Coordinates of C-alpha atoms and ligand atoms in Angstrom, one line a residue:
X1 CA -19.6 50.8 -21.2
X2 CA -21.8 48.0 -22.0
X3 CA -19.4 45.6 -23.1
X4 CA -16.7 46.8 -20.2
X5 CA -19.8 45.7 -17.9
X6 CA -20.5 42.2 -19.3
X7 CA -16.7 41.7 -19.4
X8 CA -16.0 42.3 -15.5
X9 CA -19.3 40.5 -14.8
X10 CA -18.1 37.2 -17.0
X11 CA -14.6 37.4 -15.4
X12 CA -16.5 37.4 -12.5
X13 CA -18.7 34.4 -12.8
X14 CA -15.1 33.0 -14.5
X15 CA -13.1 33.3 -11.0
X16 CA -16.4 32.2 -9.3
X17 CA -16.8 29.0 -11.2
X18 CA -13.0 28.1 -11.3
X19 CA -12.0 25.2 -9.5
X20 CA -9.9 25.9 -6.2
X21 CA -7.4 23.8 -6.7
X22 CA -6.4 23.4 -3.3
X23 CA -9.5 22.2 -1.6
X24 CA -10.3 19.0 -0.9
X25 CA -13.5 17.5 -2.1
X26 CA -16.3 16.9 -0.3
X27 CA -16.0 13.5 1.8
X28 CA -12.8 12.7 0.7
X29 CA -11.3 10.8 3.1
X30 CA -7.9 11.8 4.9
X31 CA -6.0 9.8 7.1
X32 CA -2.5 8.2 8.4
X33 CA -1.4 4.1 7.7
X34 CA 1.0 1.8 9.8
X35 CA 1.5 -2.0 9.4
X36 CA 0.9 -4.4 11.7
X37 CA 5.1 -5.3 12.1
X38 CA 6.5 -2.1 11.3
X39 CA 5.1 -0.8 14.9
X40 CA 3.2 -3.6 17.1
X41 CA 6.3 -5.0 18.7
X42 CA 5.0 -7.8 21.1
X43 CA 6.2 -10.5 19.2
X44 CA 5.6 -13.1 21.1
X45 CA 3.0 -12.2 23.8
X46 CA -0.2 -13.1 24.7
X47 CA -0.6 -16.2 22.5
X48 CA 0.6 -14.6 19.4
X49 CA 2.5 -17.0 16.7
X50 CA 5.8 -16.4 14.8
X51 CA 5.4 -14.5 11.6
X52 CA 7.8 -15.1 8.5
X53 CA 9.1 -11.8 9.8
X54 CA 10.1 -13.1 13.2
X55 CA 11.9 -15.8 11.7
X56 CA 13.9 -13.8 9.1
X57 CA 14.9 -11.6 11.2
X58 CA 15.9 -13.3 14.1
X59 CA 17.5 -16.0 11.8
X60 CA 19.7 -13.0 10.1
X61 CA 20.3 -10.6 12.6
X62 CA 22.2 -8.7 9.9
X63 CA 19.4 -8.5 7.6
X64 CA 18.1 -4.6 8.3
X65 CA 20.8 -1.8 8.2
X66 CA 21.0 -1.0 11.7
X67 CA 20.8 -5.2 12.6
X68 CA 17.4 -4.6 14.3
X69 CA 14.0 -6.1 14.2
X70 CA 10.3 -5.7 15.1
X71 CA 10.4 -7.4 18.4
X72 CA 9.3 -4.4 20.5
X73 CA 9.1 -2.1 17.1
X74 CA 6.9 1.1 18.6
X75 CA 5.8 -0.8 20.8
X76 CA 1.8 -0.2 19.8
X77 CA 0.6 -3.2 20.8
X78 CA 0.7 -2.1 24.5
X79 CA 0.6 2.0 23.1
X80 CA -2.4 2.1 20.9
X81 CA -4.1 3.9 23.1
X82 CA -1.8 6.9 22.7
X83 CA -2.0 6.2 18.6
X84 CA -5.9 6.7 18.9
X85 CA -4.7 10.1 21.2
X86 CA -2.3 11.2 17.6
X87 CA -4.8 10.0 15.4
X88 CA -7.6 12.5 17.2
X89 CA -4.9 15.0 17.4
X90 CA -4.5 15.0 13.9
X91 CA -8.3 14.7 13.0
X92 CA -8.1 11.9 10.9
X93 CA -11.0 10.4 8.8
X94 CA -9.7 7.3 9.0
X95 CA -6.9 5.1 9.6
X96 CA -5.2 2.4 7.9
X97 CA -4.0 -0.6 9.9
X98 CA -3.0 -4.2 9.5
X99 CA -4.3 -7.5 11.4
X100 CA -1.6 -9.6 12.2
X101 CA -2.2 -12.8 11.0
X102 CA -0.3 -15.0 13.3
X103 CA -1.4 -12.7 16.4
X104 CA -4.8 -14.5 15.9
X105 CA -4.6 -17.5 14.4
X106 CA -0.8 -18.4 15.6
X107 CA 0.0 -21.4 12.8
X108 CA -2.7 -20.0 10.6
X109 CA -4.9 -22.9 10.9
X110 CA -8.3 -21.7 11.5
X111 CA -9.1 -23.9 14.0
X112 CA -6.5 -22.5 16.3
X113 CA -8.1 -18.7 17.5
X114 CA -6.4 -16.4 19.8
X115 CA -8.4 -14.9 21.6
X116 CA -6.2 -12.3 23.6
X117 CA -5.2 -11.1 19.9
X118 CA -8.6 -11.0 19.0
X119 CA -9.3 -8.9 22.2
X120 CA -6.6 -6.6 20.8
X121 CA -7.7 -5.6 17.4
X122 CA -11.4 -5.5 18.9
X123 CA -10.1 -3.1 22.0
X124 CA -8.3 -0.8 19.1
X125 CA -11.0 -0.8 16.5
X126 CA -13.6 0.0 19.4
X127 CA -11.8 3.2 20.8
X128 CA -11.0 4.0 16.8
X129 CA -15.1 4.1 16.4
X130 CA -15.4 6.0 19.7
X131 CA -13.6 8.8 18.7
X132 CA -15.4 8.9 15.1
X133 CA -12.6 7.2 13.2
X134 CA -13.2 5.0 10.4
X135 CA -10.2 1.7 10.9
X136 CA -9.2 0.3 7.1
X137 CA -7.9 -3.0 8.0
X138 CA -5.2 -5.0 6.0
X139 CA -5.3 -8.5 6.3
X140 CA -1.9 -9.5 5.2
X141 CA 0.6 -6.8 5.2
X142 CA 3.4 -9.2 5.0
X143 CA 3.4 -10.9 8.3
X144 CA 2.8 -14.7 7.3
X145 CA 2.4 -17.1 10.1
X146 CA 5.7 -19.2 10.0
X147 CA 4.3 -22.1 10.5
X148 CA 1.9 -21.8 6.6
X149 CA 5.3 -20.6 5.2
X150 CA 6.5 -24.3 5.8
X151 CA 3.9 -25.9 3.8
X152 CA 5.4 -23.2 1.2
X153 CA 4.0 -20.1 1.9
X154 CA 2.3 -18.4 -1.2
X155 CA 4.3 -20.9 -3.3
X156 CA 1.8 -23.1 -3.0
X157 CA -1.8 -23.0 -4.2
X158 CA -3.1 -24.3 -0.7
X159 CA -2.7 -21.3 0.7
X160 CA -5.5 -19.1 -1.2
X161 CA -7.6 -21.7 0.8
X162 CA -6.0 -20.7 4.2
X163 CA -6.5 -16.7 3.6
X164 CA -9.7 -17.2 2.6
X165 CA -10.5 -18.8 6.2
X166 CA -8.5 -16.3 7.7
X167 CA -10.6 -13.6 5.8
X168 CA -13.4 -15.3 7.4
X169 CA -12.3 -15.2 10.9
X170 CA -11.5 -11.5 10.0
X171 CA -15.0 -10.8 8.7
X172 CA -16.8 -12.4 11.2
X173 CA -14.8 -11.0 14.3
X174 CA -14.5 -7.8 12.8
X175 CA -16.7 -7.1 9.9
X176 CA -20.0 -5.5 12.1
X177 CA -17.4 -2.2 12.8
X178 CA -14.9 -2.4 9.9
X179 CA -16.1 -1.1 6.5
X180 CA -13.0 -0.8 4.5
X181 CA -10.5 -3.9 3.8
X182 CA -7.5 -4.2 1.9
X183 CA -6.8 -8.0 1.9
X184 CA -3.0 -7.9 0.9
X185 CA -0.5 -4.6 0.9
X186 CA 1.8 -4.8 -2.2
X187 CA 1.8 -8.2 -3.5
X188 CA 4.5 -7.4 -5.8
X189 CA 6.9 -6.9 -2.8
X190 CA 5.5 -10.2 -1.0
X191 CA 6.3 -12.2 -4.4
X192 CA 9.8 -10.9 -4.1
X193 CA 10.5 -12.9 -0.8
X194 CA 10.5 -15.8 -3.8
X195 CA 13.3 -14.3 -5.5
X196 CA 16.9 -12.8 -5.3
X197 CA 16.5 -9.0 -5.3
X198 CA 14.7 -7.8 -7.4
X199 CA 16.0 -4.3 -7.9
X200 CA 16.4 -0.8 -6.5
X201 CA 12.1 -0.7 -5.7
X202 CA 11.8 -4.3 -4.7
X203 CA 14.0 -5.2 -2.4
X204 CA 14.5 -8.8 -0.7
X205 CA 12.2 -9.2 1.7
X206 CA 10.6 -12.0 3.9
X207 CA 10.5 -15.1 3.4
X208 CA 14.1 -14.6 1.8
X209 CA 13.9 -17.8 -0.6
X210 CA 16.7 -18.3 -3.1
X211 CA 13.4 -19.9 -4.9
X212 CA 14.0 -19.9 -8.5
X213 CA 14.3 -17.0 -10.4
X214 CA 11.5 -16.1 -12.0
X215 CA 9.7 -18.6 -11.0
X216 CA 8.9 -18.0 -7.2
X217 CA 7.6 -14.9 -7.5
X218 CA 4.9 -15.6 -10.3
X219 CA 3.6 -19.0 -8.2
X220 CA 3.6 -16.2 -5.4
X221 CA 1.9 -14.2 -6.7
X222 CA -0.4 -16.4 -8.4
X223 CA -2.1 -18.4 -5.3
X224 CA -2.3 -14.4 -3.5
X225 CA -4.2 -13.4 -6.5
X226 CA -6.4 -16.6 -5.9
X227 CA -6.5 -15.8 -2.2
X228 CA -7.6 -11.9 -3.0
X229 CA -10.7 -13.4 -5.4
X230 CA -11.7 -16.3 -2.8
X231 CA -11.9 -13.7 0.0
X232 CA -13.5 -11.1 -2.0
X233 CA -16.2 -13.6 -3.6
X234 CA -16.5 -15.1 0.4
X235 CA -17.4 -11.6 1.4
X236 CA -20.0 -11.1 -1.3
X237 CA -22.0 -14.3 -0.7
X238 CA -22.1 -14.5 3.0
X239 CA -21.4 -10.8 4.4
X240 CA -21.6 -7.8 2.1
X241 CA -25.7 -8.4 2.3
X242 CA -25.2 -7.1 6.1
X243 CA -21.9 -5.6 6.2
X244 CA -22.0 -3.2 3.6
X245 CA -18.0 -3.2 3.6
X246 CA -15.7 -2.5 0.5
X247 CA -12.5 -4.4 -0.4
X248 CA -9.7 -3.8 -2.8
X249 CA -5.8 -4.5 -3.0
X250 CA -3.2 -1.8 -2.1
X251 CA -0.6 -1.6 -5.3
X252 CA 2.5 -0.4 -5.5
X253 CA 3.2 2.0 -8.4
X254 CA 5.7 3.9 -9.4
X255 CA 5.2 6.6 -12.1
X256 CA 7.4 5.4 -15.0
X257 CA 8.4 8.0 -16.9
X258 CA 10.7 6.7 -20.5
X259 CA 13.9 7.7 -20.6
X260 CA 14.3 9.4 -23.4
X261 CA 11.5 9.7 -26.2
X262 CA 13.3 6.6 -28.4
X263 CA 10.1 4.6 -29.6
X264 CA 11.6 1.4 -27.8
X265 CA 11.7 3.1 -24.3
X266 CA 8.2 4.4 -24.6
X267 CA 7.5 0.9 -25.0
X268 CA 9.9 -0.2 -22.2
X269 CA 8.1 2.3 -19.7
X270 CA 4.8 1.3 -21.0
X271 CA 5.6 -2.4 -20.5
X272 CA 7.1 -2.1 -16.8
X273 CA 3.6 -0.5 -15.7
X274 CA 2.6 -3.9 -16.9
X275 CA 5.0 -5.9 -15.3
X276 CA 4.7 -3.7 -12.1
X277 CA 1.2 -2.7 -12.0
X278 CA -0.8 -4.7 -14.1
X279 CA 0.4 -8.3 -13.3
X280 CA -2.1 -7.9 -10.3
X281 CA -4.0 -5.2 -11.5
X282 CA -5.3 -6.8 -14.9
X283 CA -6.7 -9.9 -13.3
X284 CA -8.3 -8.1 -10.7
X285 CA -9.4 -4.3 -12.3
X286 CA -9.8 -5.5 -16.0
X287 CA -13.3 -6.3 -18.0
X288 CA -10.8 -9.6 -19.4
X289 CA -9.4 -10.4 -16.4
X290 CA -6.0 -12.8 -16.7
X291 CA -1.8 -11.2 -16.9
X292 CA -1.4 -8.6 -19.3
X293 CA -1.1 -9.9 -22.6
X294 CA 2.3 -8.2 -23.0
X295 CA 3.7 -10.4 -19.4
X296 CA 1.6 -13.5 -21.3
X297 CA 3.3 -13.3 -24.8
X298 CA 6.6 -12.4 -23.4
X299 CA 6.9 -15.2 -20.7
X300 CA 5.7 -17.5 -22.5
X301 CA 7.9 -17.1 -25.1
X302 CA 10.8 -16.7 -22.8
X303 CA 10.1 -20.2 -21.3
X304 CA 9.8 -21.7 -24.6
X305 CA 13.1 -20.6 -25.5
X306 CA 14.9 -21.7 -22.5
X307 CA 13.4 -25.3 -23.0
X308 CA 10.5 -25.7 -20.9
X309 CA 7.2 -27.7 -21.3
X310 CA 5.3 -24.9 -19.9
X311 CA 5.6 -21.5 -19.2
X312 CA 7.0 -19.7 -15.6
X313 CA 3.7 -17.7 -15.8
X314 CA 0.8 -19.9 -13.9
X315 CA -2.2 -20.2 -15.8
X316 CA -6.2 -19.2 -14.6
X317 CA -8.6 -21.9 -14.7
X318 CA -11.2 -20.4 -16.7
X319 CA -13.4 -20.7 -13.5
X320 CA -10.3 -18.7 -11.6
X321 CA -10.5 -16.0 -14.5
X322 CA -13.8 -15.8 -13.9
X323 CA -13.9 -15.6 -9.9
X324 CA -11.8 -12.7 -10.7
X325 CA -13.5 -10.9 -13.2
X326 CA -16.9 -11.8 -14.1
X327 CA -19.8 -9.5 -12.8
X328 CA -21.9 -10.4 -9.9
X329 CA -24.4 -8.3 -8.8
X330 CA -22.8 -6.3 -6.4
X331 CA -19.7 -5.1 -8.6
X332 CA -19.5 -4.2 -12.6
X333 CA -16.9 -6.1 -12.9
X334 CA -13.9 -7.4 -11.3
X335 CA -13.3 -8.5 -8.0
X336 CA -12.3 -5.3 -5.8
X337 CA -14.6 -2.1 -4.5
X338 CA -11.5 0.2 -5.3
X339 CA -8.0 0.2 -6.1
X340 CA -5.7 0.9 -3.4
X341 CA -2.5 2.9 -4.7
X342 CA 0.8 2.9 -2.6
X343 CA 2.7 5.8 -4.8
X344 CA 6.1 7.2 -3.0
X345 CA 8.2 7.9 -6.1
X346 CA 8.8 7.9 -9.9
X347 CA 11.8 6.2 -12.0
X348 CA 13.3 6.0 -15.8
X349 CA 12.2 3.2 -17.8
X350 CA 14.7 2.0 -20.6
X351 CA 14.2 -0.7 -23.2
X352 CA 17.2 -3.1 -21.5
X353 CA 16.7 -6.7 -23.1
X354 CA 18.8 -8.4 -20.9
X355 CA 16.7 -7.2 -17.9
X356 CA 14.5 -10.3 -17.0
X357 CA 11.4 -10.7 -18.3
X358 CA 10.1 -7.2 -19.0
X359 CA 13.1 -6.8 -21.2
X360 CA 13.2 -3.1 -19.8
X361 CA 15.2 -1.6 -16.6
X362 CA 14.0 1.0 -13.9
X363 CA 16.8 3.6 -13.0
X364 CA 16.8 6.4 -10.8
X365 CA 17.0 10.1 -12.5
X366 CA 20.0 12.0 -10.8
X367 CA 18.5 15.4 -12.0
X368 CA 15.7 14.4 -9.1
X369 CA 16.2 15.0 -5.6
X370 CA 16.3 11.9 -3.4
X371 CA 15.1 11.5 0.1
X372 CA 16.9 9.2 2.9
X373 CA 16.0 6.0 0.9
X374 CA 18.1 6.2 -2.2
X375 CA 14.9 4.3 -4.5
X376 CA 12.6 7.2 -3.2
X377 CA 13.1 10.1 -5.7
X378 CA 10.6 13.1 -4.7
X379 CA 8.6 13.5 -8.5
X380 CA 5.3 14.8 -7.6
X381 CA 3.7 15.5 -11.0
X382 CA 4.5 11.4 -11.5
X383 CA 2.2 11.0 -8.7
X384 CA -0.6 12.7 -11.4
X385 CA 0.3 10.7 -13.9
X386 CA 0.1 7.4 -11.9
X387 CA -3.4 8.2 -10.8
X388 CA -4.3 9.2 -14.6
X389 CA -2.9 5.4 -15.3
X390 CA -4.3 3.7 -13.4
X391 CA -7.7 5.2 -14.1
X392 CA -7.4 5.1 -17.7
X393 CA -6.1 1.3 -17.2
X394 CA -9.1 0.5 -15.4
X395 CA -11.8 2.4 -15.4
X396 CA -14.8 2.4 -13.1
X397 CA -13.2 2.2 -9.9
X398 CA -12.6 4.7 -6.9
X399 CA -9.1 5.2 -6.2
X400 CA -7.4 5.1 -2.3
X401 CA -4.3 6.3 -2.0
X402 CA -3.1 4.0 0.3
X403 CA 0.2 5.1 0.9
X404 CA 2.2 8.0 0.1
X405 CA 5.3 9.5 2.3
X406 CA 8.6 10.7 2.7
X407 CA 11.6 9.2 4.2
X408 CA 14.3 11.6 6.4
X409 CA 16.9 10.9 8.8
X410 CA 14.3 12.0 12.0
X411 CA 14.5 15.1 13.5
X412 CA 11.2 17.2 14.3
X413 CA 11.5 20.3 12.0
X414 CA 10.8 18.0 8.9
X415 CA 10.3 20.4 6.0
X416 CA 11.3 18.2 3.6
X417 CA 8.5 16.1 4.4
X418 CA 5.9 18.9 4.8
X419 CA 7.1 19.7 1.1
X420 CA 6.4 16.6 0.1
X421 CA 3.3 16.1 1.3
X422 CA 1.8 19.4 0.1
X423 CA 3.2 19.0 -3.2
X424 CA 1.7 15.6 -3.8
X425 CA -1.2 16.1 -2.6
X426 CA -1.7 19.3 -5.2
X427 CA -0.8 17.1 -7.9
X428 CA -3.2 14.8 -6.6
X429 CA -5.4 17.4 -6.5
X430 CA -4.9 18.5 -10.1
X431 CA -5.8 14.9 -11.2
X432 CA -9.1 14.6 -9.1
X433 CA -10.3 18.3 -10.4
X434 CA -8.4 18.5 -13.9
X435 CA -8.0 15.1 -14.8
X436 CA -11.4 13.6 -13.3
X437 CA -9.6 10.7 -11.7
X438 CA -12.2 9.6 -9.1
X439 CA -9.6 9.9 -6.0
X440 CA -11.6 9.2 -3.1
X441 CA -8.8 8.9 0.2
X442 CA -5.8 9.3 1.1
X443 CA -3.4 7.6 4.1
X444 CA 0.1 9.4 5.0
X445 CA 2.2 6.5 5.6
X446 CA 3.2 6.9 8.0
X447 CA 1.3 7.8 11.7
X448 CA 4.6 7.3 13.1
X449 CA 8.5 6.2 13.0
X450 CA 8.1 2.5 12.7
X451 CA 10.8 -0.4 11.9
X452 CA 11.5 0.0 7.9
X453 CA 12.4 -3.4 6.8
X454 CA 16.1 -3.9 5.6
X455 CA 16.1 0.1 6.4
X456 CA 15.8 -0.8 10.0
X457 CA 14.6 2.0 12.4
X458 CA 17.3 4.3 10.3
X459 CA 15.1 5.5 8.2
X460 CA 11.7 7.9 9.2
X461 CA 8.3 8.1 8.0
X462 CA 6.4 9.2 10.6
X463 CA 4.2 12.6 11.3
X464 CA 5.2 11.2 14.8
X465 CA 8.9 10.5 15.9
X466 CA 8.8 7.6 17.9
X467 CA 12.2 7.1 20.7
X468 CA 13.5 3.8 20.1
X469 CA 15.7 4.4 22.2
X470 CA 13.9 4.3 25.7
X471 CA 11.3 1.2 26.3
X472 CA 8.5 4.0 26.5
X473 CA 8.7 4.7 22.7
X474 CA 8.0 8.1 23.7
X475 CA 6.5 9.9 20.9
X476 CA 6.4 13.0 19.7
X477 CA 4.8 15.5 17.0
X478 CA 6.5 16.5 13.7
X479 CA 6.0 19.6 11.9
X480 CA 4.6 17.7 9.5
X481 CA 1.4 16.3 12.2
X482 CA 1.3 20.2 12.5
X483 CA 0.5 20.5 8.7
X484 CA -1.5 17.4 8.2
X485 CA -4.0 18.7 11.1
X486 CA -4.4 22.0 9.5
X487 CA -5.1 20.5 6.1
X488 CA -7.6 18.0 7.6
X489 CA -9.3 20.9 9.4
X490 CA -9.3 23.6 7.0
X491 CA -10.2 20.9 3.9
X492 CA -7.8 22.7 1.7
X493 CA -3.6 22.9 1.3
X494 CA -1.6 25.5 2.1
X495 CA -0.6 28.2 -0.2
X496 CA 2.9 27.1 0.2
X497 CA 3.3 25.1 -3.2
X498 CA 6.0 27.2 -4.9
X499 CA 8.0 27.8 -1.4
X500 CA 11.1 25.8 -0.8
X501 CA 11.3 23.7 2.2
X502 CA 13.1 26.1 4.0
X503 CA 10.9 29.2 3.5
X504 CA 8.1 26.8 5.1
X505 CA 10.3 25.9 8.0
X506 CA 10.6 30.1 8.4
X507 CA 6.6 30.5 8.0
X508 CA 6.0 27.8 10.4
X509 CA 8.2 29.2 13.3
Ligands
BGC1 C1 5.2 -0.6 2.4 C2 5.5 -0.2 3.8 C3 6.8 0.6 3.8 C4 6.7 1.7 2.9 C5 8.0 2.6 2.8 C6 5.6 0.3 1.3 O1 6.2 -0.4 0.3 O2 3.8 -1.0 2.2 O3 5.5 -1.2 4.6 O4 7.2 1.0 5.1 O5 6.5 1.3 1.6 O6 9.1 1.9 2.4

């Protein structure tokens, strides 16, 4: 009898202190993201400059899908107002947006301020505050000033110089009411505008430069790494002592899973996270700072062999290694608060020789279902195993997830997506509980429908379906903004995880 009684009272205490996996932590922070071009529209109103954007688009009218553009976009320059009214519908913590860079400083010269775009961002930041959201602000999510990409855009070095002044503008205009930065979203993508195509998962992308290949994009990349460590440095000696803000990168990472268990595609999968990833992350995140040896050894080598004096892969100055990485006394080490993950879907990596530099190619897996963007495969336990990366990687950090979303055809019973959602975020959830990856937010990308890049307005993220069709931009609740609110209200998922999408279309009505 005894023994019967300790064992219900242990299984007791057992199911007491188990982890509910489906609760959120305690000030975790939830929220939606949108860029800056992808819904603004107002392209060239009140003062505001061309953007590389602008130019590429209305130079190549072809360039997205559906031949459209980000001229009017969602139009949420003039709308935010009703994007506050969504955001308070859905109860966000907080909400990821970018600054425009040309809206207030039209040729990027700091010297030249717009006001009237100033006014903007200040007018949408204010009513986000009123109605207790926290704004994360991008600085640079891909919108360069036209008149900086002249003088070469991230190709050249000066222009680490010219963020860091914008940074400035950005922390002195801005920095009393914003407490969370990311200072560039996906530098990985922004280096491809220096290159052909790169593949399926970076596609070409503004500024659209032949450039030389594989060349461009490490130069690119390069001076933005520069730009990151000026701004972040900038903030520590002049405003972090009042401002109290925190500041990272947004990455893009795929989960790369190996194609088969050969020894030489471990290593390929193990050396696109490096080539992916950790060409931004290591410099940044890592107690050594610098590439990843494995992007060092291998491009070097590769330049010697095709002739060269010197390799395609800039060097740090060892006082630009150090801005990056070397303590200071606000940070352990590095030169970021937290890492900020964009994480939408998972591929097979395969030891490929004759595939550029990482000598390793990234292919889809037909056995996983797609969504409406063929590169976006919906693998939710890679999502896990990205976050258990990048924390193993580089340890010490918070992580944000940034971005994380589906992509459908529109419509507003979008059960796909609400599958999606739920089932990454358990997976996320198993990683912060099971896995002790410090996960610390996380931004649906997307608020709304927005223009997708060379997917044009053909493709839809949003929680919010936005009608491009009629100059109001009329928009309108998903299913989804349904789920998302309940989540965010009741602090836990729904127990819907092992449902198909269509038995949570039935249970939602
Ligand atoms: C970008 C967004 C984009 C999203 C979906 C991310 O790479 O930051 O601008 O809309 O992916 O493609």
């Amino acid at each position: 009898m005894l023994v019967l009684l300790v064992a219900v009272v242990s299984a007791v205490v057992a199911e007491k202190s188990a982890v509910d996996l489906s609760r959120l932590p305690d000030g975790f922070l939830m929220g939606t993201a949108t860029s800056a071009y992808q819904t603004e529209g107002a392209w060239n109103e009140d003062g505001k400059g061309e953007s590389i954007w602008d130019n590429l688009v209305h130079r190549n009218p072809n360039y997205s899908v559906d031949c459209s553009n980000g001229d009017v976009a969602a139009d949420s320059y003039h709308k935010y107002r009703r994007d506050v009214a969504m955001l308070k519908e859905l109860g966000v913590d907080v909400y990821r947006f970018s600054v425009s860079w040309p809206r207030i400083m039209p040729t990027g010269d700091p010297t030249e301020i717009n006001d009237r775009g100033v006014a903007h961002y200040d007018a949408l930041i204010n009513l986000l505050l009123e109605n207790g959201i926290t704004p994360m602000v991008t600085m640079y999510h891909w919108d360069l000033p036209q008149r900086l990409q002249d003088l070469g855009g991230w190709a050249n070095p000066i222009m680490a110089y010219y963020f860091e002044e914008y940074a400035n503008v950005l922390f002195t205009k801005f920095g009393d009411r914003v407490k969370w930065w990311v200072t560039i979203n996906e530098p990985e993508h922004i280096a491809a505008g220096y290159e052909p195509a790169l593949s399926l998962y970076v596609p070409s992308v503004a500024p659209g430069l032949p450039g030389h290949p594989g060349v461009g994009s490490y130069l690119a990349a390069h001076t933005m790494l520069l730009a990151h460590g000026r701004a972040y440095r900038l903030y520590n000696t002049t405003f972090r002592h009042r401002q109290h803000g925190r500041l990272g990168l947004a990455l893009s990472a795929v989960h790369i899973q190996p194609a088969s268990d050969a020894p030489e595609d471990v290593a390929a999968a193990r050396r696109l996270f490096q080539f992916q990833v950790g060409w931004f992350a290591h410099p940044v995140y890592s107690a050594e700072g610098d590439y990843p040896p494995v992007m060092r050894e291998r491009i070097d080598c590769r330049s010697r062999m095709e002739g060269r004096w010197r390799s395609r892969l800039p060097s740090f100055s060892e006082h630009e290694r150090r801005m990056l990485t070397v303590p200071d006394i606000f940070v352990p080490i590095g030169s970021a608060d937290f890492i900020g993950v964009n994480e939408y879907t998972s591929s097979l990596g395969r030891s490929n020789e004759s595939a550029g530099d990482a000598g390793a190619s990234m292919d889809l897996n037909p056995q996983w279902p797609t969504a409406a963007a063929k590169w976006l495969q919906v693998v939710p336990w890679g999502f896990r195993e990205i976050l258990n990366t990048l924390a193993k990687e580089y340890p010490g950090y918070p992580i944000f997830v940034t971005e994380n979303g589906y992509a459908d055809l529109g419509g507003l019973n979008d059960t796909d997506r609400i599958h999606y959602i739920v089932s990454y975020m358990s997976e996320m959830l198993k990683a912060i509980y099971v896995d002790k990856v410090p996960v610390i937010g996380y931004t649906y990308w997307s608020l709304m429908d927005s223009y997708e890049w060379d997917n044009g307005y053909r493709i839809k993220f949003g929680l919010y379906s936005v009608d491009f069709k009629h100059s109001d931009r009329k928009r309108r609740p998903k299913q989804s903004a349904r789920v998302i609110a309940a989540i965010i209200k009741r602090k836990r998922l729904p127990q819907w995880l092992n449902m198909t999408a269509e038995s949570i279309g039935k249970s939602l009505g």
